[in-house]
Amino acid sequence: MASNDRVRARGVTIHRPIIYGNTAYVLTQKEREALPSPDHTHRWTVALRSPSSAPDSDVVGGADDLSYFIRRVNFKLHDTYANQNRTIDKPPFEVSETGWGEFEISIRITFIQEAGEKPLTIYHHLKLHPWTAVGSGEPEIPPLEVALKHGPVHSWQYDELVFCDPFQSFLSILTAHPPTAMPKVKRRPVPFHTSNAASLEASKGGTPEFTQEMEKEEAERLDKALKMVVEDTHIWRNKQIEKENELNRLKKELEAAIVNQSRPIRM
Ligand code: SLL
């Protein structure tokens, strides 16, 4: 190690974008019969990747190899799986399996030693079923024939790993590997996400892709949601004031009635 390896670049903040999530396919009858467990209905891949996609790829994200700063990723699956702890120590950082149910997967990221960072655990809810009844009633799991027509389910979350005051050596490694920029505008469907109702429909149209435009749209959705919360708070506050006034009025009426009742009747 060079002498300045343990020196921190104070005041510097550097981040690396990531996506994590899953893609799931409905198995055909033939595929199911070929499995040791014919009750499995889906084939899926859970992964940690770079957000930008390789050109003309049918994979969501994954253009960059993240092993320049990530040493290992542990995926912890549901108890129903044999060897539920899957350690992936080289890229691609992903696990493919078959199964019948959705569950929470914990994804533990271990950084390269130079980072001097503790491992980080994030969670992804494995998504197998396309949502139906969007906006009208509770979402339901559609029958497999319907899901088959819908095509693969893509459920991915964008996030950023932020490093504050990084060690000089780690900073050099990061700056030597700039992430591939995401396309500015949409060319493909947007990845499904529960916070974005529009993505439910869009995710039917093929392999989705993350873009810079999505960031702007997410900011707009957050703005809109904040305005709604502020408006609602205002409405409910006024209702509360109204009800408190009514309560006071009724209390006074009641007091007056009691006073009247207990007043001696003069003959
Ligand atoms: C559910 N709470 O009931 C969830 C559990 C478990 C999924 C889902 C395969 C297990 C095996 C599998 O799909 N487990 O290999 O038999 O929906």
CSV table of C-alpha atoms and ligand atoms in Angstrom, one decimal:
chain,number,residue,atom,x,y,z
A,1,MET,CA,0.0,0.0,0.0
A,2,ALA,CA,1.2,3.5,-0.8
A,3,SER,CA,1.8,5.8,2.1
A,4,ASN,CA,-1.3,8.0,1.3
A,5,ASP,CA,-3.7,5.1,1.1
A,6,ARG,CA,-5.2,5.7,4.5
A,7,VAL,CA,-5.6,9.4,3.9
A,8,ARG,CA,-9.1,10.6,3.6
A,9,ALA,CA,-10.2,13.1,0.9
A,10,ARG,CA,-12.0,15.3,3.4
A,11,GLY,CA,-15.1,17.2,2.1
A,12,VAL,CA,-15.3,15.0,-1.0
A,13,THR,CA,-18.5,13.1,-1.7
A,14,ILE,CA,-18.6,10.7,-4.6
A,15,HIS,CA,-21.4,8.4,-5.6
A,16,ARG,CA,-22.0,5.4,-7.9
A,17,PRO,CA,-25.5,4.7,-9.3
A,18,ILE,CA,-26.8,1.1,-9.0
A,19,ILE,CA,-30.0,-0.7,-9.7
A,20,TYR,CA,-31.3,-3.8,-7.9
A,21,GLY,CA,-34.3,-5.9,-8.4
A,22,ASN,CA,-35.6,-8.8,-10.5
A,23,THR,CA,-36.9,-10.0,-13.8
A,24,ALA,CA,-39.3,-13.0,-13.7
A,25,TYR,CA,-40.7,-15.2,-16.5
A,26,VAL,CA,-43.7,-17.6,-16.3
A,27,LEU,CA,-42.5,-21.2,-17.0
A,28,THR,CA,-44.2,-23.1,-19.8
A,29,GLN,CA,-45.8,-26.4,-19.0
A,30,LYS,CA,-42.9,-28.2,-20.7
A,31,GLU,CA,-40.3,-26.3,-18.6
A,32,ARG,CA,-42.2,-27.1,-15.4
A,33,GLU,CA,-42.3,-30.8,-16.1
A,34,ALA,CA,-38.6,-30.8,-16.6
A,35,LEU,CA,-38.0,-29.4,-13.1
A,36,PRO,CA,-37.4,-31.4,-10.0
A,37,SER,CA,-40.2,-29.4,-8.4
A,38,PRO,CA,-43.1,-29.1,-10.8
A,39,ASP,CA,-44.9,-26.8,-8.4
A,40,HIS,CA,-42.6,-24.0,-9.5
A,41,THR,CA,-44.3,-21.6,-11.8
A,42,HIS,CA,-41.6,-18.9,-12.5
A,43,ARG,CA,-38.0,-18.5,-13.4
A,44,TRP,CA,-36.4,-15.4,-12.0
A,45,THR,CA,-33.1,-13.5,-11.7
A,46,VAL,CA,-32.4,-11.1,-8.8
A,47,ALA,CA,-29.4,-8.8,-9.4
A,48,LEU,CA,-27.3,-5.8,-8.4
A,49,ARG,CA,-26.2,-4.0,-11.5
A,50,SER,CA,-25.2,-0.7,-13.1
A,51,PRO,CA,-28.3,1.3,-14.3
A,52,SER,CA,-27.2,1.8,-17.9
A,53,SER,CA,-28.0,-1.0,-20.2
A,54,ALA,CA,-25.8,-2.4,-22.9
A,55,PRO,CA,-27.0,-1.5,-26.4
A,56,ASP,CA,-29.7,-3.7,-27.8
A,57,SER,CA,-29.6,-5.9,-24.7
A,58,ASP,CA,-32.7,-7.6,-23.3
A,59,VAL,CA,-31.2,-7.3,-19.8
A,60,VAL,CA,-32.2,-4.4,-17.5
A,61,GLY,CA,-29.0,-2.4,-16.7
A,62,GLY,CA,-25.7,-4.1,-16.4
A,63,ALA,CA,-23.6,-2.2,-18.9
A,64,ASP,CA,-20.8,-1.7,-16.4
A,65,ASP,CA,-18.8,-4.3,-14.4
A,66,LEU,CA,-19.1,-3.1,-10.8
A,67,SER,CA,-16.4,-5.3,-9.4
A,68,TYR,CA,-13.9,-2.4,-9.5
A,69,PHE,CA,-15.5,-1.3,-6.2
A,70,ILE,CA,-17.8,-4.2,-5.1
A,71,ARG,CA,-16.0,-7.3,-3.9
A,72,ARG,CA,-18.9,-9.5,-3.1
A,73,VAL,CA,-22.7,-9.6,-3.0
A,74,ASN,CA,-24.7,-12.0,-0.7
A,75,PHE,CA,-28.3,-12.7,-1.6
A,76,LYS,CA,-30.4,-14.2,1.2
A,77,LEU,CA,-33.3,-16.1,-0.2
A,78,HIS,CA,-36.5,-17.5,1.5
A,79,ASP,CA,-36.1,-20.4,4.0
A,80,THR,CA,-37.9,-22.7,1.5
A,81,TYR,CA,-34.7,-22.6,-0.7
A,82,ALA,CA,-31.8,-25.0,-0.2
A,83,ASN,CA,-28.6,-23.0,0.5
A,84,GLN,CA,-30.6,-19.8,1.1
A,85,ASN,CA,-27.4,-17.8,1.4
A,86,ARG,CA,-25.9,-17.3,-2.0
A,87,THR,CA,-22.5,-15.6,-2.2
A,88,ILE,CA,-21.5,-14.1,-5.5
A,89,ASP,CA,-17.9,-12.9,-5.5
A,90,LYS,CA,-17.5,-12.0,-9.2
A,91,PRO,CA,-19.8,-10.3,-11.7
A,92,PRO,CA,-22.5,-10.6,-12.7
A,93,PHE,CA,-23.8,-10.1,-9.2
A,94,GLU,CA,-27.0,-12.1,-9.6
A,95,VAL,CA,-28.8,-15.3,-8.7
A,96,SER,CA,-31.2,-17.1,-10.9
A,97,GLU,CA,-33.8,-19.6,-9.5
A,98,THR,CA,-37.2,-21.1,-10.1
A,99,GLY,CA,-40.0,-20.9,-7.6
A,100,TRP,CA,-43.7,-20.2,-7.0
A,101,GLY,CA,-43.8,-17.4,-4.5
A,102,GLU,CA,-42.8,-13.8,-3.9
A,103,PHE,CA,-40.7,-12.9,-0.8
A,104,GLU,CA,-38.2,-10.4,0.5
A,105,ILE,CA,-34.5,-10.9,-0.5
A,106,SER,CA,-31.8,-9.3,1.4
A,107,ILE,CA,-28.8,-8.1,-0.6
A,108,ARG,CA,-25.6,-7.5,1.3
A,109,ILE,CA,-22.9,-5.6,-0.6
A,110,THR,CA,-19.3,-5.9,0.5
A,111,PHE,CA,-17.0,-3.3,-1.0
A,112,ILE,CA,-13.4,-3.7,-2.0
A,113,GLN,CA,-10.9,-3.5,0.9
A,114,GLU,CA,-9.6,-0.1,-0.3
A,115,ALA,CA,-13.0,1.4,0.5
A,116,GLY,CA,-12.7,0.8,4.2
A,117,GLU,CA,-16.5,0.8,4.3
A,118,LYS,CA,-18.8,-1.6,6.2
A,119,PRO,CA,-21.0,-3.9,4.2
A,120,LEU,CA,-24.4,-2.5,3.2
A,121,THR,CA,-27.6,-4.4,3.2
A,122,ILE,CA,-30.6,-3.5,1.0
A,123,TYR,CA,-33.8,-5.3,0.5
A,124,HIS,CA,-35.8,-6.2,-2.6
A,125,HIS,CA,-39.3,-7.8,-2.7
A,126,LEU,CA,-39.1,-10.5,-5.4
A,127,LYS,CA,-41.9,-9.8,-7.8
A,128,LEU,CA,-43.2,-12.6,-10.0
A,129,HIS,CA,-46.7,-11.4,-10.9
A,130,PRO,CA,-47.8,-8.5,-13.1
A,131,TRP,CA,-50.2,-6.3,-11.3
A,132,THR,CA,-53.8,-6.1,-12.7
A,133,ALA,CA,-56.6,-3.8,-11.7
A,134,VAL,CA,-54.4,-0.8,-11.5
A,135,GLY,CA,-56.2,2.3,-10.1
A,136,SER,CA,-59.4,0.4,-9.8
A,137,GLY,CA,-59.6,-1.7,-6.7
A,138,GLU,CA,-56.9,-3.9,-5.1
A,139,PRO,CA,-54.2,-5.3,-7.4
A,140,GLU,CA,-54.6,-9.0,-8.0
A,141,ILE,CA,-52.4,-11.8,-9.1
A,142,PRO,CA,-53.7,-12.7,-12.5
A,143,PRO,CA,-54.0,-16.3,-13.7
A,144,LEU,CA,-50.8,-17.7,-15.3
A,145,GLU,CA,-52.2,-17.6,-18.8
A,146,VAL,CA,-52.8,-13.8,-18.5
A,147,ALA,CA,-49.3,-13.4,-17.0
A,148,LEU,CA,-47.8,-15.3,-19.9
A,149,LYS,CA,-49.4,-12.9,-22.4
A,150,HIS,CA,-48.1,-9.9,-20.3
A,151,GLY,CA,-44.5,-11.0,-20.8
A,152,PRO,CA,-41.7,-10.9,-18.2
A,153,VAL,CA,-42.1,-8.9,-15.0
A,154,HIS,CA,-39.4,-6.4,-14.4
A,155,SER,CA,-39.2,-4.8,-10.9
A,156,TRP,CA,-36.1,-2.6,-10.4
A,157,GLN,CA,-35.1,0.1,-8.1
A,158,TYR,CA,-32.5,2.9,-8.9
A,159,ASP,CA,-30.3,4.1,-6.0
A,160,GLU,CA,-27.0,5.8,-5.5
A,161,LEU,CA,-24.2,4.6,-3.2
A,162,VAL,CA,-22.7,7.7,-1.7
A,163,PHE,CA,-19.2,7.8,-0.2
A,164,CYS,CA,-18.3,10.7,2.0
A,165,ASP,CA,-14.7,11.6,2.8
A,166,PRO,CA,-13.4,8.5,0.9
A,167,PHE,CA,-9.9,7.2,1.3
A,168,GLN,CA,-7.7,8.7,-1.4
A,169,SER,CA,-6.8,5.3,-2.9
A,170,PHE,CA,-10.5,4.4,-3.1
A,171,LEU,CA,-11.4,7.8,-4.6
A,172,SER,CA,-8.7,7.2,-7.3
A,173,ILE,CA,-10.2,3.8,-8.1
A,174,LEU,CA,-13.7,5.3,-8.4
A,175,THR,CA,-12.7,8.2,-10.6
A,176,ALA,CA,-10.8,5.9,-12.9
A,177,HIS,CA,-14.1,4.1,-13.5
A,178,PRO,CA,-16.8,6.6,-14.4
A,179,PRO,CA,-20.2,5.0,-14.8
A,180,THR,CA,-21.6,4.8,-18.3
A,181,ALA,CA,-24.2,7.6,-18.6
A,182,MET,CA,-27.8,6.6,-18.9
A,183,PRO,CA,-29.6,7.8,-22.0
A,184,LYS,CA,-31.1,11.2,-21.6
A,185,VAL,CA,-34.5,10.3,-23.0
A,186,LYS,CA,-36.7,7.2,-23.1
A,187,ARG,CA,-36.2,4.8,-26.0
A,188,ARG,CA,-37.8,1.8,-24.2
A,189,PRO,CA,-40.4,1.2,-21.5
A,190,VAL,CA,-39.7,2.5,-18.0
A,191,PRO,CA,-38.9,-0.1,-15.3
A,192,PHE,CA,-41.9,-1.1,-13.2
A,193,HIS,CA,-42.0,0.5,-9.8
A,194,THR,CA,-44.8,0.7,-7.2
A,195,SER,CA,-44.3,4.5,-6.8
A,196,ASN,CA,-44.9,5.0,-10.5
A,197,ALA,CA,-48.4,3.9,-11.7
A,198,ALA,CA,-47.5,4.7,-15.3
A,199,SER,CA,-44.7,2.1,-15.2
A,200,LEU,CA,-47.3,-0.7,-14.7
A,201,GLU,CA,-48.7,-0.2,-18.2
A,202,ALA,CA,-45.3,0.7,-19.7
A,203,SER,CA,-43.6,-2.4,-18.4
A,204,LYS,CA,-45.7,-4.5,-20.8
A,205,GLY,CA,-43.8,-3.2,-23.8
A,206,GLY,CA,-40.5,-5.1,-23.6
A,207,THR,CA,-37.3,-4.8,-21.7
A,208,PRO,CA,-37.3,-1.5,-19.8
A,209,GLU,CA,-34.4,0.9,-19.4
A,210,PHE,CA,-33.4,3.5,-16.9
A,211,THR,CA,-32.9,7.1,-18.3
A,212,GLN,CA,-31.9,10.5,-17.0
A,213,GLU,CA,-35.4,11.7,-17.8
A,214,MET,CA,-36.8,9.4,-15.1
A,215,GLU,CA,-35.0,11.3,-12.4
A,216,LYS,CA,-36.8,14.5,-13.4
A,217,GLU,CA,-40.2,12.6,-13.5
A,218,GLU,CA,-39.6,11.1,-10.1
A,219,ALA,CA,-38.8,14.6,-8.7
A,220,GLU,CA,-42.1,15.8,-10.3
A,221,ARG,CA,-44.0,12.9,-8.7
A,222,LEU,CA,-42.5,13.7,-5.3
A,223,ASP,CA,-43.4,17.4,-5.7
A,224,LYS,CA,-47.0,16.5,-6.6
A,225,ALA,CA,-47.2,14.1,-3.7
A,226,LEU,CA,-45.9,16.8,-1.3
A,227,LYS,CA,-48.4,19.3,-2.6
A,228,MET,CA,-51.2,16.8,-2.0
A,229,VAL,CA,-50.1,16.1,1.5
A,230,VAL,CA,-49.9,19.8,2.3
A,231,GLU,CA,-53.4,20.4,0.8
A,232,ASP,CA,-54.8,17.4,2.7
A,233,THR,CA,-53.2,18.6,6.0
A,234,HIS,CA,-54.9,22.0,5.4
A,235,ILE,CA,-58.3,20.4,4.8
A,236,TRP,CA,-58.1,18.2,7.8
A,237,ARG,CA,-56.9,21.0,10.1
A,238,ASN,CA,-59.8,23.2,9.0
A,239,LYS,CA,-62.2,20.3,9.7
A,240,GLN,CA,-60.6,19.8,13.1
A,241,ILE,CA,-61.1,23.5,14.0
A,242,GLU,CA,-64.7,23.3,12.8
A,243,LYS,CA,-65.3,20.3,15.0
A,244,GLU,CA,-63.6,21.9,18.0
A,245,ASN,CA,-65.8,25.0,17.6
A,246,GLU,CA,-68.9,22.8,17.5
A,247,LEU,CA,-67.7,20.9,20.5
A,248,ASN,CA,-67.3,24.2,22.5
A,249,ARG,CA,-70.7,25.4,21.3
A,250,LEU,CA,-72.4,22.1,22.5
A,251,LYS,CA,-70.5,22.2,25.8
A,252,LYS,CA,-71.9,25.7,26.4
A,253,GLU,CA,-75.4,24.6,25.5
A,254,LEU,CA,-75.1,21.7,27.9
A,255,GLU,CA,-73.9,23.9,30.7
A,256,ALA,CA,-76.7,26.3,30.1
A,257,ALA,CA,-79.2,23.5,30.1
A,258,ILE,CA,-77.8,22.2,33.4
A,259,VAL,CA,-77.9,25.6,35.0
A,260,ASN,CA,-81.5,26.1,33.9
A,261,GLN,CA,-82.5,22.7,35.2
A,262,SER,CA,-81.0,23.2,38.6
A,263,ARG,CA,-82.4,26.8,39.0
A,264,PRO,CA,-85.0,26.8,41.8
A,265,ILE,CA,-88.5,27.4,40.5
A,266,ARG,CA,-90.0,30.5,42.1
A,267,MET,CA,-93.6,30.4,42.8
B,1,SLL,C1,-45.6,-16.8,0.0
B,1,SLL,N1,-44.5,-15.9,1.9
B,1,SLL,O1,-46.3,-17.5,0.6
B,1,SLL,C2,-44.3,-16.3,0.6
B,1,SLL,C3,-43.3,-17.4,0.5
B,1,SLL,C4,-41.7,-18.8,-0.8
B,1,SLL,C5,-41.3,-19.0,-2.2
B,1,SLL,C6,-42.7,-17.6,-0.8
B,1,SLL,C7,-39.5,-22.0,-3.8
B,1,SLL,C8,-39.3,-22.9,-2.7
B,1,SLL,C9,-38.9,-24.3,-3.1
B,1,SLL,C10,-40.4,-20.8,-3.5
B,1,SLL,O2,-40.9,-20.3,-4.5
B,1,SLL,N2,-40.5,-20.2,-2.3
B,1,SLL,O3,-37.9,-24.5,-3.6
B,1,SLL,O4,-39.8,-25.2,-3.0
B,1,SLL,O5,-45.9,-16.4,-1.2
